[in-house]
CSV table of C-alpha atoms in Angstrom, one decimal:
chain,number,residue,atom,x,y,z
A,15,MET,CA,117.2,199.3,153.9
A,16,ASN,CA,114.3,199.8,156.2
A,17,THR,CA,115.2,199.0,159.8
A,18,ILE,CA,112.4,197.8,162.1
A,19,GLU,CA,113.0,199.2,165.6
A,20,HIS,CA,111.7,198.2,169.0
A,21,TRP,CA,108.7,200.0,170.6
A,22,ILE,CA,109.5,201.1,174.1
A,23,ASN,CA,107.6,203.5,176.4
A,24,GLY,CA,105.2,204.6,173.7
A,25,ALA,CA,107.6,205.3,170.8
A,26,PRO,CA,110.0,203.6,168.3
A,27,ALA,CA,113.4,202.9,169.9
A,28,ARG,CA,116.8,201.7,168.7
A,29,ALA,CA,117.8,201.3,172.3
A,30,GLY,CA,121.3,199.8,172.5
A,31,SER,CA,120.9,197.2,169.7
A,32,THR,CA,124.0,196.7,167.5
A,33,ARG,CA,122.9,193.5,165.7
A,34,THR,CA,120.2,193.0,163.0
A,35,ALA,CA,118.6,190.1,161.2
A,36,PRO,CA,117.2,190.1,157.6
A,37,VAL,CA,113.4,190.1,157.0
A,38,HIS,CA,112.6,188.3,153.7
A,39,ASN,CA,109.8,188.5,151.3
A,40,PRO,CA,109.0,184.8,151.1
A,41,ALA,CA,107.4,185.2,147.7
A,42,THR,CA,110.6,186.5,146.1
A,43,GLY,CA,113.3,185.3,148.5
A,44,GLU,CA,114.6,188.9,148.6
A,45,ILE,CA,115.6,190.8,151.8
A,46,GLN,CA,113.1,193.6,152.2
A,47,ALA,CA,114.1,195.0,155.6
A,48,GLN,CA,116.2,194.4,158.6
A,49,VAL,CA,115.1,194.1,162.2
A,50,LEU,CA,117.0,195.1,165.3
A,51,LEU,CA,118.0,192.3,167.6
A,52,ALA,CA,117.8,193.2,171.3
A,53,GLU,CA,120.6,192.9,173.8
A,54,PRO,CA,119.8,192.3,177.5
A,55,ALA,CA,120.0,196.1,178.1
A,56,ASP,CA,117.2,196.6,175.6
A,57,VAL,CA,115.0,194.2,177.4
A,58,GLU,CA,115.9,196.0,180.7
A,59,ALA,CA,114.8,199.3,179.1
A,60,ALA,CA,111.4,197.8,178.1
A,61,VAL,CA,110.9,196.2,181.5
A,62,ALA,CA,111.8,199.4,183.3
A,63,ALA,CA,109.2,201.3,181.1
A,64,ALA,CA,106.6,198.7,181.8
A,65,GLY,CA,107.4,198.7,185.5
A,66,LYS,CA,107.0,202.4,185.8
A,67,ALA,CA,103.8,202.3,183.8
A,68,PHE,CA,102.3,199.6,186.1
A,69,GLU,CA,102.4,202.0,189.0
A,70,ALA,CA,99.5,203.9,187.5
A,71,TRP,CA,98.0,201.3,185.1
A,72,GLY,CA,97.7,198.7,187.9
A,73,ASN,CA,95.5,201.1,189.8
A,74,SER,CA,93.5,202.3,186.7
A,75,SER,CA,89.7,201.8,186.7
A,76,LEU,CA,88.0,199.0,184.9
A,77,SER,CA,86.1,201.6,183.0
A,78,GLN,CA,89.3,203.1,181.6
A,79,ARG,CA,90.8,199.8,180.6
A,80,VAL,CA,87.6,198.6,178.9
A,81,ARG,CA,87.2,202.0,177.1
A,82,ILE,CA,90.7,201.6,175.6
A,83,MET,CA,90.0,198.0,174.6
A,84,PHE,CA,86.8,199.1,172.7
A,85,ALA,CA,88.8,201.8,170.9
A,86,PHE,CA,91.6,199.3,170.1
A,87,ARG,CA,89.1,196.8,168.7
A,88,GLU,CA,87.7,199.5,166.4
A,89,LEU,CA,91.2,200.4,165.2
A,90,LEU,CA,91.9,196.7,164.4
A,91,VAL,CA,88.8,196.8,162.2
A,92,LYS,CA,89.7,200.1,160.5
A,93,HIS,CA,93.3,199.0,159.8
A,94,GLU,CA,92.5,195.3,158.9
A,95,ASP,CA,93.7,195.7,155.3
A,96,GLU,CA,97.0,197.3,156.2
A,97,LEU,CA,97.6,194.7,158.9
A,98,ALA,CA,96.8,191.8,156.5
A,99,ARG,CA,99.1,193.1,153.8
A,100,THR,CA,101.9,193.5,156.3
A,101,ILE,CA,101.4,189.9,157.5
A,102,SER,CA,101.3,188.6,153.9
A,103,ALA,CA,104.5,190.5,152.9
A,104,GLU,CA,106.6,189.1,155.7
A,105,HIS,CA,105.0,185.7,156.4
A,106,GLY,CA,103.8,184.8,152.9
A,107,LYS,CA,100.3,183.7,153.6
A,108,VAL,CA,97.5,184.9,151.3
A,109,ILE,CA,95.6,188.1,152.2
A,110,ASP,CA,92.3,186.3,153.0
A,111,ASP,CA,94.2,184.0,155.4
A,112,ALA,CA,95.8,187.0,157.1
A,113,ARG,CA,92.4,188.6,157.4
A,114,GLY,CA,91.1,185.5,159.1
A,115,GLU,CA,94.0,185.6,161.5
A,116,ILE,CA,93.1,189.2,162.5
A,117,VAL,CA,89.5,188.4,163.0
A,118,ARG,CA,90.2,185.4,165.3
A,119,GLY,CA,92.7,187.5,167.3
A,120,ARG,CA,90.2,190.4,167.5
A,121,GLU,CA,87.7,188.0,169.2
A,122,VAL,CA,90.1,187.9,172.2
A,123,VAL,CA,90.0,191.7,172.3
A,124,GLU,CA,86.2,191.5,172.3
A,125,TYR,CA,86.5,189.1,175.3
A,126,ALA,CA,88.8,191.7,177.0
A,127,CYS,CA,86.1,194.4,176.4
A,128,GLY,CA,84.0,192.4,178.8
A,129,ILE,CA,86.7,191.8,181.3
A,130,ALA,CA,84.8,193.5,184.1
A,131,ASP,CA,82.5,190.5,184.2
A,132,ALA,CA,85.4,188.0,184.3
A,133,LEU,CA,87.0,189.9,187.2
A,134,LYS,CA,83.9,189.9,189.5
A,135,GLY,CA,84.8,188.4,192.8
A,136,GLY,CA,82.6,186.5,195.3
A,137,PHE,CA,81.0,187.5,198.5
A,138,SER,CA,79.7,185.3,201.4
A,139,ASP,CA,77.6,187.0,204.0
A,140,GLN,CA,77.6,186.0,207.7
A,141,VAL,CA,80.0,183.0,207.4
A,142,SER,CA,80.3,183.3,211.2
A,143,ARG,CA,78.6,185.7,213.6
A,144,ASP,CA,79.3,189.2,212.2
A,145,VAL,CA,82.0,187.8,209.8
A,146,ASP,CA,81.9,188.1,206.0
A,147,VAL,CA,84.3,186.8,203.3
A,148,HIS,CA,84.9,188.2,199.9
A,149,SER,CA,87.4,187.6,197.1
A,150,PHE,CA,88.9,189.6,194.3
A,151,ARG,CA,91.7,189.4,191.7
A,152,GLN,CA,94.6,191.7,191.2
A,153,PRO,CA,97.2,192.0,188.3
A,154,LEU,CA,100.6,190.5,188.6
A,155,GLY,CA,102.7,193.4,187.3
A,156,VAL,CA,105.0,193.3,184.3
A,157,VAL,CA,104.3,190.2,182.1
A,158,ALA,CA,105.8,189.1,178.8
A,159,GLY,CA,104.9,187.2,175.7
A,160,ILE,CA,107.2,185.2,173.3
A,161,THR,CA,105.4,184.4,170.0
A,162,PRO,CA,106.0,182.5,166.8
A,163,PHE,CA,106.2,183.5,163.2
A,164,ASN,CA,103.1,181.6,161.9
A,165,PHE,CA,100.5,184.0,163.4
A,166,PRO,CA,102.2,187.4,164.0
A,167,ILE,CA,98.9,189.1,164.9
A,168,MET,CA,96.6,186.4,166.3
A,169,VAL,CA,98.9,184.6,168.8
A,170,PRO,CA,100.1,187.9,170.5
A,171,LEU,CA,96.4,188.9,170.6
A,172,TRP,CA,95.8,185.7,172.6
A,173,MET,CA,98.0,187.3,175.3
A,174,HIS,CA,98.3,191.0,175.6
A,175,PRO,CA,94.6,192.2,175.5
A,176,ILE,CA,93.7,190.0,178.5
A,177,ALA,CA,97.0,190.9,180.3
A,178,ILE,CA,96.5,194.6,179.8
A,179,ALA,CA,92.7,194.6,180.5
A,180,THR,CA,93.3,192.9,183.8
A,181,GLY,CA,95.8,195.7,184.8
A,182,ASN,CA,99.2,194.3,183.8
A,183,THR,CA,101.8,195.9,181.6
A,184,PHE,CA,103.3,193.9,178.7
A,185,VAL,CA,106.5,193.2,176.9
A,186,LEU,CA,106.2,191.4,173.6
A,187,LYS,CA,109.0,189.5,171.9
A,188,PRO,CA,107.6,188.5,168.5
A,189,SER,CA,109.3,186.4,165.9
A,190,GLU,CA,112.1,188.2,164.1
A,191,ARG,CA,111.0,186.7,160.8
A,192,ASP,CA,107.8,188.8,160.5
A,193,PRO,CA,108.2,191.6,163.1
A,194,SER,CA,106.4,194.6,161.5
A,195,ALA,CA,102.8,193.6,162.5
A,196,SER,CA,103.7,193.9,166.2
A,197,ASN,CA,104.9,197.5,165.8
A,198,LEU,CA,101.7,198.4,163.9
A,199,VAL,CA,99.7,196.9,166.9
A,200,ALA,CA,101.7,199.1,169.2
A,201,GLU,CA,100.8,202.2,167.2
A,202,LEU,CA,97.1,201.2,167.3
A,203,TYR,CA,97.3,200.8,171.1
A,204,ALA,CA,98.8,204.3,171.4
A,205,GLU,CA,96.1,205.7,169.1
A,206,ALA,CA,93.5,204.0,171.3
A,207,GLY,CA,94.8,205.9,174.3
A,208,LEU,CA,96.9,203.3,176.1
A,209,PRO,CA,99.4,205.1,178.3
A,210,GLU,CA,103.1,205.0,177.4
A,211,GLY,CA,105.0,201.9,178.7
A,212,VAL,CA,101.9,199.7,179.1
A,213,PHE,CA,102.7,197.8,175.8
A,214,ASN,CA,106.2,197.4,174.6
A,215,VAL,CA,107.8,195.4,171.7
A,216,VAL,CA,111.3,194.1,171.8
A,217,HIS,CA,112.6,192.3,168.7
A,218,GLY,CA,115.3,189.7,169.0
A,219,ASP,CA,116.6,186.2,169.1
A,220,LYS,CA,117.7,183.9,171.9
A,221,VAL,CA,119.5,186.7,173.6
A,222,ALA,CA,116.3,188.6,174.1
A,223,VAL,CA,114.4,185.4,175.1
A,224,ASP,CA,116.9,184.5,177.8
A,225,ALA,CA,116.9,188.1,179.1
A,226,ILE,CA,113.1,187.9,179.4
A,227,LEU,CA,113.1,184.5,181.1
A,228,ASP,CA,115.7,185.6,183.6
A,229,HIS,CA,114.5,189.1,184.4
A,230,PRO,CA,113.5,189.4,188.1
A,231,ASP,CA,110.9,192.0,187.4
A,232,ILE,CA,108.8,190.0,185.0
A,233,ALA,CA,106.1,188.1,186.8
A,234,ALA,CA,104.8,185.8,184.1
A,235,VAL,CA,105.8,184.6,180.6
A,236,SER,CA,103.5,183.3,177.8
A,237,PHE,CA,105.0,181.3,175.0
A,238,VAL,CA,103.8,179.6,171.9
A,239,GLY,CA,106.2,177.6,169.7
A,240,SER,CA,107.8,174.2,169.3
A,241,THR,CA,107.8,171.7,172.1
A,242,PRO,CA,111.5,171.6,172.7
A,243,ILE,CA,111.6,175.4,173.2
A,244,ALA,CA,108.4,175.3,175.2
A,245,LYS,CA,110.1,172.9,177.6
A,246,TYR,CA,113.1,175.2,177.7
A,247,VAL,CA,111.0,178.3,178.4
A,248,HIS,CA,109.0,176.5,181.1
A,249,GLU,CA,112.1,175.2,182.9
A,250,ARG,CA,114.1,178.4,182.8
A,251,ALA,CA,111.3,180.8,183.6
A,252,THR,CA,109.8,178.7,186.5
A,253,ALA,CA,113.3,178.4,187.9
A,254,SER,CA,113.4,182.2,188.2
A,255,GLY,CA,110.0,182.2,190.0
A,256,LYS,CA,107.7,183.1,187.1
A,257,ARG,CA,104.3,181.9,186.1
A,258,VAL,CA,104.5,180.2,182.6
A,259,GLN,CA,102.1,179.5,179.8
A,260,ALA,CA,104.1,177.3,177.4
A,261,LEU,CA,102.2,175.9,174.4
A,262,GLY,CA,104.2,173.5,172.2
A,263,GLY,CA,104.0,171.6,168.9
A,264,ALA,CA,101.4,169.3,167.4
A,265,LYS,CA,100.7,166.4,165.1
A,266,ASN,CA,97.0,166.7,164.6
A,267,HIS,CA,94.9,163.8,163.2
A,268,ALA,CA,91.6,163.9,161.4
A,269,VAL,CA,89.7,160.6,161.4
A,270,VAL,CA,87.3,159.9,158.5
A,271,LEU,CA,84.8,157.1,158.9
A,272,PRO,CA,83.1,155.3,156.0
A,273,ASP,CA,79.7,156.9,156.9
A,274,ALA,CA,81.1,160.5,156.5
A,275,ASP,CA,80.3,162.7,153.5
A,276,LEU,CA,83.7,162.1,151.9
A,277,GLU,CA,83.5,165.1,149.6
A,278,PHE,CA,82.7,167.3,152.6
A,279,ALA,CA,85.5,165.7,154.6
A,280,ALA,CA,88.1,166.0,151.8
A,281,ASN,CA,87.2,169.7,151.3
A,282,HIS,CA,87.9,170.5,154.9
A,283,LEU,CA,91.0,168.3,155.1
A,284,THR,CA,92.5,170.0,152.1
A,285,ALA,CA,92.0,173.4,153.6
A,286,ALA,CA,93.2,172.3,157.1
A,287,ALA,CA,96.3,170.7,155.7
A,288,PHE,CA,97.4,173.2,153.1
A,289,GLY,CA,95.9,176.5,154.3
A,290,SER,CA,98.7,178.9,155.4
A,291,ALA,CA,101.0,176.4,153.7
A,292,GLY,CA,100.5,174.0,156.6
A,293,GLN,CA,102.2,176.4,159.0
A,294,ARG,CA,99.6,176.2,161.8
A,295,CYS,CA,99.9,174.5,165.2
A,296,MET,CA,96.3,173.4,164.5
A,297,ALA,CA,96.8,172.2,161.0
A,298,ILE,CA,95.7,168.7,160.1
A,299,SER,CA,98.9,166.8,159.1
A,300,VAL,CA,97.5,163.2,159.4
A,301,GLY,CA,94.4,161.9,157.9
A,302,VAL,CA,93.2,158.6,159.4
A,303,ALA,CA,91.1,156.7,156.9
A,304,VAL,CA,89.0,154.1,158.5
A,305,GLY,CA,88.0,150.9,156.6
A,306,GLU,CA,86.3,151.4,153.3
A,307,ALA,CA,86.8,155.2,153.4
A,308,GLY,CA,90.4,154.9,152.3
A,309,ASP,CA,90.5,154.6,148.6
A,310,GLN,CA,87.7,157.0,147.8
A,311,LEU,CA,89.0,159.6,150.3
A,312,VAL,CA,92.5,159.5,148.8
A,313,GLU,CA,91.1,159.8,145.3
A,314,ILE,CA,89.1,163.0,146.2
A,315,LEU,CA,92.0,164.4,148.2
A,316,GLU,CA,94.3,163.9,145.2
A,317,ARG,CA,92.0,165.9,143.0
A,318,LYS,CA,91.5,168.7,145.5
A,319,ALA,CA,95.3,169.0,146.3
A,320,LYS,CA,96.0,169.4,142.6
A,321,GLU,CA,93.4,172.2,142.5
A,322,VAL,CA,95.1,174.3,145.2
A,323,LYS,CA,96.3,177.5,143.5
A,324,VAL,CA,99.8,178.4,144.8
A,325,GLY,CA,101.3,181.9,144.4
A,326,PRO,CA,102.2,185.1,146.1
A,327,GLY,CA,100.0,185.9,149.1
A,328,SER,CA,99.3,189.4,147.8
A,329,ASP,CA,97.7,188.1,144.5
A,330,ILE,CA,93.9,187.7,144.7
A,331,GLY,CA,92.7,184.2,144.0
A,332,ASN,CA,95.6,182.3,145.4
A,333,ASP,CA,94.8,179.6,148.0
A,334,MET,CA,98.3,179.1,149.4
A,335,GLY,CA,101.5,181.2,149.5
A,336,PRO,CA,105.1,180.3,150.1
A,337,VAL,CA,106.5,178.9,153.3
A,338,VAL,CA,108.3,181.4,155.5
A,339,THR,CA,112.0,180.6,154.8
A,340,GLN,CA,114.2,178.6,152.5
A,341,ALA,CA,115.0,176.3,155.4
A,342,ALA,CA,111.3,175.7,155.9
A,343,ARG,CA,111.0,174.8,152.2
A,344,GLU,CA,113.9,172.4,152.4
A,345,ARG,CA,112.4,170.7,155.5
A,346,VAL,CA,109.1,170.1,153.5
A,347,ILE,CA,111.0,168.7,150.5
A,348,ASN,CA,113.1,166.4,152.8
A,349,ALA,CA,109.9,165.2,154.5
A,350,VAL,CA,108.3,164.1,151.3
A,351,ALA,CA,111.5,162.5,150.1
A,352,SER,CA,111.9,160.5,153.3
A,353,GLY,CA,108.3,159.4,153.1
A,354,ALA,CA,108.9,158.0,149.6
A,355,GLU,CA,112.1,156.3,150.7
A,356,GLN,CA,110.4,154.7,153.7
A,357,GLY,CA,107.6,153.2,151.7
A,358,ALA,CA,104.8,155.8,151.5
A,359,THR,CA,103.0,156.3,148.2
A,360,VAL,CA,103.5,159.9,146.9
A,361,VAL,CA,100.1,160.6,145.5
A,362,VAL,CA,100.7,164.3,145.0
A,363,ASP,CA,104.3,165.7,144.9
A,364,GLY,CA,104.7,169.4,145.6
A,365,ARG,CA,108.5,169.4,145.7
A,366,ASN,CA,109.2,170.7,142.3
A,367,LEU,CA,106.7,173.5,142.1
A,368,THR,CA,107.8,176.7,140.4
A,369,VAL,CA,105.8,179.9,140.4
A,370,PRO,CA,106.6,181.9,137.2
A,371,GLY,CA,108.2,185.2,138.0
A,372,HIS,CA,108.9,184.1,141.5
A,373,GLU,CA,111.6,181.5,141.0
A,374,GLY,CA,113.5,182.8,144.0
A,375,GLY,CA,110.5,182.5,146.3
A,376,PHE,CA,110.1,179.9,149.1
A,377,PHE,CA,107.4,178.0,147.3
A,378,VAL,CA,106.5,174.4,147.7
A,379,GLY,CA,103.2,172.8,146.5
A,380,PRO,CA,100.8,170.6,148.4
A,381,SER,CA,101.9,167.0,148.9
A,382,LEU,CA,99.7,164.0,149.7
A,383,LEU,CA,101.3,160.8,151.0
A,384,ASP,CA,99.3,157.6,151.3
A,385,HIS,CA,100.0,154.3,153.2
A,386,VAL,CA,102.0,156.1,155.8
A,387,THR,CA,102.9,154.2,158.9
A,388,THR,CA,103.6,155.4,162.4
A,389,GLU,CA,107.3,154.4,162.1
A,390,MET,CA,107.9,156.8,159.2
A,391,ASP,CA,109.5,160.2,159.7
A,392,ALA,CA,106.6,161.8,157.8
A,393,TYR,CA,104.3,160.7,160.6
A,394,ARG,CA,106.6,161.2,163.6
A,395,GLU,CA,108.0,164.6,162.9
A,396,GLU,CA,106.1,168.0,163.0
A,397,ILE,CA,106.8,169.0,159.4
A,398,PHE,CA,105.0,172.4,159.7
A,399,GLY,CA,104.4,172.5,155.9
A,400,PRO,CA,101.8,171.6,153.3
A,401,VAL,CA,102.1,167.8,153.6
A,402,LEU,CA,99.1,165.5,154.4
A,403,ALA,CA,99.9,162.0,155.4
A,404,ILE,CA,97.2,159.3,155.2
A,405,VAL,CA,97.3,156.4,157.6
A,406,ARG,CA,94.8,153.6,157.1
A,407,VAL,CA,93.2,151.6,159.9
A,408,ASP,CA,90.3,149.2,160.1
A,409,THR,CA,88.2,150.5,163.0
A,410,VAL,CA,87.5,153.7,164.9
A,411,ASP,CA,89.0,152.0,168.0
A,412,GLU,CA,92.3,151.6,166.1
A,413,ALA,CA,92.1,155.3,165.1
A,414,ILE,CA,91.6,156.3,168.8
A,415,ALA,CA,94.5,154.1,169.9
A,416,LEU,CA,96.7,155.6,167.1
A,417,ILE,CA,95.9,159.2,168.3
A,418,ASN,CA,96.4,158.3,172.0
A,419,ALA,CA,99.8,156.7,171.3
A,420,ASN,CA,101.1,159.9,169.7
A,421,PRO,CA,103.2,162.2,172.0
A,422,TYR,CA,101.2,165.3,171.0
A,423,GLY,CA,97.7,166.1,172.0
A,424,ASN,CA,96.9,169.5,170.6
A,425,GLY,CA,93.9,169.1,168.3
A,426,THR,CA,92.0,166.3,166.5
A,427,ALA,CA,88.9,165.9,164.5
A,428,ILE,CA,86.5,163.2,163.4
A,429,PHE,CA,84.3,163.2,160.3
A,430,THR,CA,81.2,161.0,160.6
A,431,GLY,CA,77.5,160.8,160.4
A,432,SER,CA,77.3,158.7,163.6
A,433,GLY,CA,76.6,160.5,166.9
A,434,GLU,CA,77.5,157.4,168.8
A,435,ALA,CA,81.0,157.2,167.1
A,436,ALA,CA,81.5,161.0,167.6
A,437,ARG,CA,80.6,160.8,171.3
A,438,ARG,CA,82.8,157.8,172.0
A,439,PHE,CA,85.7,159.6,170.1
A,440,GLN,CA,85.4,162.8,172.0
A,441,ARG,CA,85.4,161.0,175.4
A,442,GLU,CA,88.2,158.6,174.6
A,443,VAL,CA,90.9,160.6,172.7
A,444,LYS,CA,93.6,162.1,174.9
A,445,VAL,CA,93.6,165.4,173.1
A,446,GLY,CA,92.7,168.9,174.4
A,447,MET,CA,90.7,170.3,171.5
A,448,ILE,CA,88.4,168.2,169.5
A,449,GLY,CA,86.4,168.9,166.3
A,450,ILE,CA,83.2,166.9,165.2
A,451,ASN,CA,83.0,167.5,161.5
A,452,VAL,CA,85.2,170.6,162.1
A,453,PRO,CA,88.9,170.1,161.1
A,454,ILE,CA,90.5,173.0,163.0
A,455,PRO,CA,88.7,173.2,166.4
A,456,VAL,CA,90.2,176.4,167.7
A,457,PRO,CA,87.9,177.5,170.6
A,458,MET,CA,86.2,180.8,170.7
A,459,SER,CA,87.9,183.5,172.8
A,460,TYR,CA,85.6,182.9,175.8
A,461,TYR,CA,86.9,179.3,176.1
A,462,SER,CA,90.6,178.6,176.6
A,463,PHE,CA,93.1,177.2,174.1
A,464,GLY,CA,95.5,174.4,175.1
A,465,GLY,CA,96.3,170.9,174.3
A,466,TRP,CA,97.5,167.8,176.2
A,467,LYS,CA,100.7,165.9,176.5
A,468,ASP,CA,103.7,167.4,174.7
A,469,SER,CA,101.5,170.2,173.2
A,470,LEU,CA,101.1,171.9,176.6
A,471,ILE,CA,104.0,172.1,179.0
A,472,GLY,CA,102.7,172.8,182.5
A,473,ASP,CA,99.0,173.3,183.0
A,474,SER,CA,98.2,176.8,181.9
A,475,PRO,CA,96.1,177.1,178.7
A,476,ILE,CA,95.8,180.5,177.0
A,477,HIS,CA,93.1,183.2,176.7
A,478,GLY,CA,89.5,182.8,178.0
A,479,PRO,CA,88.9,182.2,181.7
A,480,GLU,CA,92.3,180.4,182.1
A,481,GLY,CA,94.0,183.5,180.6
A,482,VAL,CA,92.3,185.8,183.2
A,483,ARG,CA,93.4,183.5,186.0
A,484,PHE,CA,96.9,183.3,184.6
A,485,TYR,CA,97.4,187.1,184.5
A,486,THR,CA,95.8,187.8,188.0
A,487,ARG,CA,96.2,186.5,191.5
A,488,ALA,CA,93.4,186.1,194.0
A,489,LYS,CA,92.9,187.6,197.4
A,490,VAL,CA,90.4,186.4,199.9
A,491,VAL,CA,89.4,188.8,202.7
A,492,THR,CA,87.7,187.7,206.0
A,493,SER,CA,86.3,190.7,207.9
A,494,ARG,CA,84.5,191.5,211.1
A,495,TRP,CA,83.1,194.9,211.9
A,496,PRO,CA,82.0,194.8,215.6
A,497,HIS,CA,79.5,197.2,216.9
A,498,THR,CA,81.1,200.0,219.0
A,499,GLU,CA,79.4,202.5,221.3
A,500,ALA,CA,80.1,206.2,221.0
A,501,GLY,CA,80.7,208.1,224.2
A,502,PHE,CA,81.9,211.3,225.8
A,503,ASN,CA,84.6,209.8,228.0
A,504,PHE,CA,88.2,210.3,227.2
A,505,PRO,CA,89.4,207.1,225.4
A,506,THR,CA,91.9,206.1,228.0
A,507,SER,CA,89.3,206.1,230.8
A,508,SER,CA,87.1,203.3,229.3
């Protein structure tokens, strides 16, 4: 049995871990490895290594940091196939989806390659007679990231490249469900020339999480996951004096107006709802059909949902792999069942899907529910699986009110040919990231990622300019250099 170890101070490390957790192959249901689960002492070892490394790294030149980021970026390209297959084997997503995750994460590395521009300070000359003012930003020290299973490469890449490029050292606690990709990233950083201890990986469960949240030498924590855990992380980490980025869950709506190209809209809704088996915080889980769009949209969605090819992520040609665990599969099955019991029309039922030769895998097919209401569990709960619920309304105003009444505010989209409707929608919805004829509006790396309401706990979005601000603190210097006369007299005589 392969044992996945921590990465501390530039090398694999068992540290003091005595507990392990199984790592499954979601396509077969079989245990393919085990991962060490850290004890508080293991977190202490990683933080100590990061703290020692910060003494030099925090004073390193921008040129050195940028040079390493460029080298790291090239290694991500070179090893893209290996990384994608590692993700697919432990997460279950198809290879092309895993490649897309790597590319989107790599964009943040590219932003970090230009970090020198983002770190430029300001200067004001002669604010008073002979007085100048200038500002600059400095790193915090040791920072940490706690990341979810659904994007084992991309979400950590939202954090550590910017943290490291701005001069911090980093401790990553990835999901124990698909841990191997993080160790591969650590190896690539080492190959790129990153000094030992600047990037560390500690695998674990709540024990490791709590040790990170409580550690007095960790200055900031970044988290992406469910809203209840985001609230827990924010409360506990801020109580110990840390800065916190805490991104929570979502229930993303896509509004389809009658004037939209319904074939185009249905294509994108199908991909946004069922891609990565719906295990995305930006997945579209609710389609809002406005007026006359309803019947025809559902008809097209039914056809497209039935065309989705489900199978092992490693097989070329599959559109969707399994969900990550048996518990996740059961959650999806129960969500469809409760929708039917509560009055929704099950247009496409993916509960009984069987993939020949992979009967033990965690497979569930795409499901499409129509006539869903806001009182139903299928609408209220974050299913995090391949289930698309269709809610019908009469007007775009009703659609906006529906979205604004939802407790989440991560992402939303509208499909329309009307610029007026799109502009009104983008101004009035209480959501942080909006797509116009774009179903998954994840911003580019030079913008910041973050929702509203229960999708972002606190006020710190991730990556982009907000990421730079999060991982640094500003100094403002007011200086006066008065003119002094040189003379030959002994100083005490003048």
